[in-house]
Coordinates of C-alpha atoms in Angstrom, one line a residue:
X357 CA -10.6 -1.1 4.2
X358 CA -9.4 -2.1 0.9
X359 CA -5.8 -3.6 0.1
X360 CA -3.2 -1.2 -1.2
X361 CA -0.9 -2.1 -4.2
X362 CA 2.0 1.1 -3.6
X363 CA 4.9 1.2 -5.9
X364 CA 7.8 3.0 -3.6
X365 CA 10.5 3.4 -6.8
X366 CA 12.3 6.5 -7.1
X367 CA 10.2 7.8 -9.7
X368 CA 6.3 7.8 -10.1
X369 CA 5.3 4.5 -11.6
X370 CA 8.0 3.7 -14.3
X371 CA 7.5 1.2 -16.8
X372 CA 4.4 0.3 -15.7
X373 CA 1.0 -0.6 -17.3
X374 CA -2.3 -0.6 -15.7
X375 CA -4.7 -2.2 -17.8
X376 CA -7.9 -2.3 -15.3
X377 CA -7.8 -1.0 -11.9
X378 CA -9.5 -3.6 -9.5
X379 CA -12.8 -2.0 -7.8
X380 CA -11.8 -3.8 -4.3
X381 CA -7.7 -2.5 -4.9
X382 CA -5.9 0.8 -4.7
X383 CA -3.2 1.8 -6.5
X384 CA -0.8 4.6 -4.9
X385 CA 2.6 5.8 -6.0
X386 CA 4.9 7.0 -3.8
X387 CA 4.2 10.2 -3.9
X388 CA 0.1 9.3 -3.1
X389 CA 0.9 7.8 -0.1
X390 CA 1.0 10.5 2.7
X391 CA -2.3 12.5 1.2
X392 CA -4.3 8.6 0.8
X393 CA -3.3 8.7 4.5
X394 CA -4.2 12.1 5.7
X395 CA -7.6 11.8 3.8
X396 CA -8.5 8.1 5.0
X397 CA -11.7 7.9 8.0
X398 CA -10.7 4.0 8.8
X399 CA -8.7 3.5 11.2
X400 CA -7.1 0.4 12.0
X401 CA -8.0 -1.6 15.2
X402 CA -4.8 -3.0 17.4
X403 CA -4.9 -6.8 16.3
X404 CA -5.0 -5.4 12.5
X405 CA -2.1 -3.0 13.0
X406 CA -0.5 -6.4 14.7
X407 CA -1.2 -8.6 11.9
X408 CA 0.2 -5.9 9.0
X409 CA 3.5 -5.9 11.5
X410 CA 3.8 -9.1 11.5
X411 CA 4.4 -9.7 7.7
X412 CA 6.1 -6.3 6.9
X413 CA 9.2 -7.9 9.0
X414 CA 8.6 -11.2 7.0
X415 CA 12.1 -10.4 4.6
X416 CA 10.0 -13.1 2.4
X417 CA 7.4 -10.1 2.1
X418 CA 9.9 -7.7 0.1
X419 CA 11.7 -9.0 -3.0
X420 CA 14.7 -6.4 -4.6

C-alpha cells in the first residue's frame, strides 16, 4: 500500500500546483477519498491500523 497525500479543504484542491505526481504517492481530494476506499483490495493488518492510530492522535501530526 502506498502513502496517501489527501487535501481535506472545503473545496477541491485550491491553490494548489502539482508539478509531478510521485509513482510510490497518491494524491486524493476530499471528495476522492470515500470511492479510493470502496475500490481499494488491501486491507490493512491490526498492528498497521495500530500504528496509523497512533500518529493521527499525535496533535503534532495536524498543523491549522
Amino acid at each position: 500500500m502506498k502513502p496517501v497525500l489527501i487535501f481535506t479543504t472545503g473545496a477541491l484542491i485550491p491553490d494548489v500546483t502539482i508539478k509531478g505526481r510521485p509513482d510510490d504517492v497518491g494524491i486524493l481530494d476530499r471528495m476522492d477519498v470515500p470511492r479510493a476506499f470502496k475500490r481499494s483490495t488491501v486491507l490493512m493488518t491490526t498492528a498497521q491500523v495500530e500504528q496509523v492510530y497512533d500518529v493521527a492522535r499525535r496533535s503534532t501530526t495536524w498543523c491549522s
